[in-house]
């Protein structure tokens, strides 16, 4: 990948989230030469995602924003990667000596995640969506 991921400085809020969408998201779409009208962007109903300025910006984009059920945080496959990453970080014998060492470990472990693992999670989306529809927007096994 293009390696646009960067450390977040300061508290994540609507302004910072919007700047990440405008920079990293746009750069990723361009880097992979995606046709924006075929891109489906997903995020949950976190207040920073649903604030007015973010919603207004998203409405002006060519990509589709996936509708997110109010009670269903379990659709997002990234949660599985966060969980995996936390387990990997917890497996170290000694705690990190500081934030820089923690960040180094995060980068190392994140970069070990295979493209195949990511592809499997992406391919699980239709099943996840179907499960949420069946549960009428409620809890699923995912």
Coordinates of C-alpha atoms in Angstrom, one line a residue:
X1 CA 0.0 0.0 0.0
X2 CA 0.9 3.7 -0.2
X3 CA 1.7 3.9 3.5
X4 CA -0.5 7.0 4.1
X5 CA -1.3 5.8 7.7
X6 CA 0.1 8.3 10.1
X7 CA 0.1 8.8 13.8
X8 CA -2.8 10.9 15.0
X9 CA -1.6 14.0 16.9
X10 CA -4.2 15.4 19.3
X11 CA -7.8 14.2 20.0
X12 CA -9.7 12.6 17.2
X13 CA -12.7 14.8 16.5
X14 CA -14.8 15.8 13.5
X15 CA -12.2 18.2 12.2
X16 CA -9.3 15.8 12.4
X17 CA -11.5 13.0 10.9
X18 CA -12.5 15.2 8.0
X19 CA -8.9 16.1 7.3
X20 CA -8.0 12.4 7.2
X21 CA -10.8 11.7 4.7
X22 CA -9.7 14.6 2.6
X23 CA -6.1 13.6 2.6
X24 CA -5.5 9.9 3.2
X25 CA -8.8 8.6 1.8
X26 CA -8.5 10.6 -1.4
X27 CA -4.8 9.7 -1.8
X28 CA -5.6 6.0 -1.4
X29 CA -8.4 6.1 -4.0
X30 CA -6.0 7.9 -6.4
X31 CA -3.0 5.6 -5.6
X32 CA -5.0 2.4 -6.4
X33 CA -6.5 4.1 -9.4
X34 CA -10.0 3.3 -8.2
X35 CA -13.1 4.6 -10.0
X36 CA -14.7 6.6 -7.1
X37 CA -18.2 5.7 -8.3
X38 CA -17.4 2.0 -7.6
X39 CA -16.0 2.7 -4.1
X40 CA -18.3 2.0 -1.1
X41 CA -17.0 3.8 1.9
X42 CA -18.0 2.5 5.3
X43 CA -17.8 3.9 8.8
X44 CA -20.0 3.5 11.9
X45 CA -22.3 6.1 13.6
X46 CA -19.6 7.5 15.9
X47 CA -20.4 11.2 16.5
X48 CA -17.2 12.4 14.7
X49 CA -18.3 10.4 11.6
X50 CA -21.9 11.8 11.6
X51 CA -21.1 15.5 12.4
X52 CA -22.5 18.0 9.9
X53 CA -19.2 19.0 8.2
X54 CA -18.2 15.4 7.6
X55 CA -21.7 14.5 6.2
X56 CA -21.6 17.6 4.0
X57 CA -18.2 16.6 2.6
X58 CA -19.2 13.0 2.0
X59 CA -22.3 14.1 0.1
X60 CA -20.1 16.0 -2.3
X61 CA -18.0 12.9 -3.2
X62 CA -18.4 10.5 -6.1
X63 CA -18.1 7.4 -3.9
X64 CA -21.0 5.7 -2.1
X65 CA -21.3 5.9 1.7
X66 CA -22.7 2.7 3.1
X67 CA -25.8 3.1 5.4
X68 CA -25.0 2.0 8.9
X69 CA -27.7 0.5 11.2
X70 CA -27.9 2.4 14.6
X71 CA -27.4 -0.6 16.8
X72 CA -24.8 -2.5 14.7
X73 CA -21.2 -1.9 15.4
X74 CA -20.3 -5.4 14.4
X75 CA -20.3 -4.9 10.6
X76 CA -16.9 -3.5 10.3
X77 CA -14.2 -6.1 9.5
X78 CA -11.5 -3.7 10.7
X79 CA -12.6 -4.7 14.3
X80 CA -11.2 -8.2 13.6
X81 CA -7.8 -6.7 12.7
X82 CA -7.8 -4.4 15.8
X83 CA -8.5 -7.5 17.9
X84 CA -5.7 -9.4 16.2
X85 CA -3.3 -6.5 16.6
X86 CA -4.1 -6.2 20.4
X87 CA -3.5 -9.9 20.9
X88 CA -0.1 -9.7 19.1
X89 CA 0.9 -6.7 21.2
X90 CA -0.1 -8.4 24.4
X91 CA 2.1 -11.4 23.5
X92 CA 5.3 -9.4 23.9
X93 CA 7.2 -10.5 27.1
X94 CA 8.0 -7.0 28.2
X95 CA 5.8 -3.9 28.0
X96 CA 7.0 -1.1 25.7
X97 CA 9.4 1.3 27.3
X98 CA 7.5 4.3 25.8
X99 CA 5.2 5.5 23.1
X100 CA 7.9 5.2 20.4
X101 CA 8.6 1.6 21.1
X102 CA 4.8 0.9 21.2
X103 CA 4.4 2.6 17.8
X104 CA 7.3 0.6 16.4
X105 CA 5.6 -2.7 17.6
X106 CA 2.3 -1.6 16.2
X107 CA 3.8 -0.9 12.8
X108 CA 5.8 -4.2 12.8
X109 CA 2.7 -6.3 13.7
X110 CA 0.4 -4.4 11.4
X111 CA 2.8 -5.0 8.5
X112 CA 2.8 -8.7 9.2
X113 CA -0.9 -9.0 8.5
X114 CA -1.2 -10.7 5.1
X115 CA -3.1 -9.4 2.1
X116 CA -5.0 -12.7 2.1
X117 CA -6.3 -12.0 5.6
X118 CA -7.5 -8.6 4.6
X119 CA -9.1 -10.1 1.4
X120 CA -10.9 -12.7 3.5
X121 CA -12.4 -10.0 5.7
X122 CA -13.5 -7.9 2.7
X123 CA -15.1 -11.0 1.1
X124 CA -17.0 -11.6 4.4
X125 CA -18.9 -8.3 4.0
X126 CA -21.9 -9.7 2.0
X127 CA -22.4 -12.3 4.7
X128 CA -22.1 -9.7 7.5
X129 CA -24.6 -7.4 5.8
X130 CA -27.0 -10.3 5.2
X131 CA -26.7 -11.3 8.9
X132 CA -27.5 -7.7 10.0
X133 CA -30.5 -7.5 7.6
X134 CA -31.7 -10.8 9.0
X135 CA -31.3 -9.5 12.6
X136 CA -33.2 -6.3 11.5
X137 CA -30.2 -4.2 12.4
X138 CA -29.5 -5.9 15.7
X139 CA -26.7 -8.0 17.1
X140 CA -25.0 -10.7 14.9
X141 CA -22.3 -13.3 15.5
X142 CA -19.8 -11.1 13.8

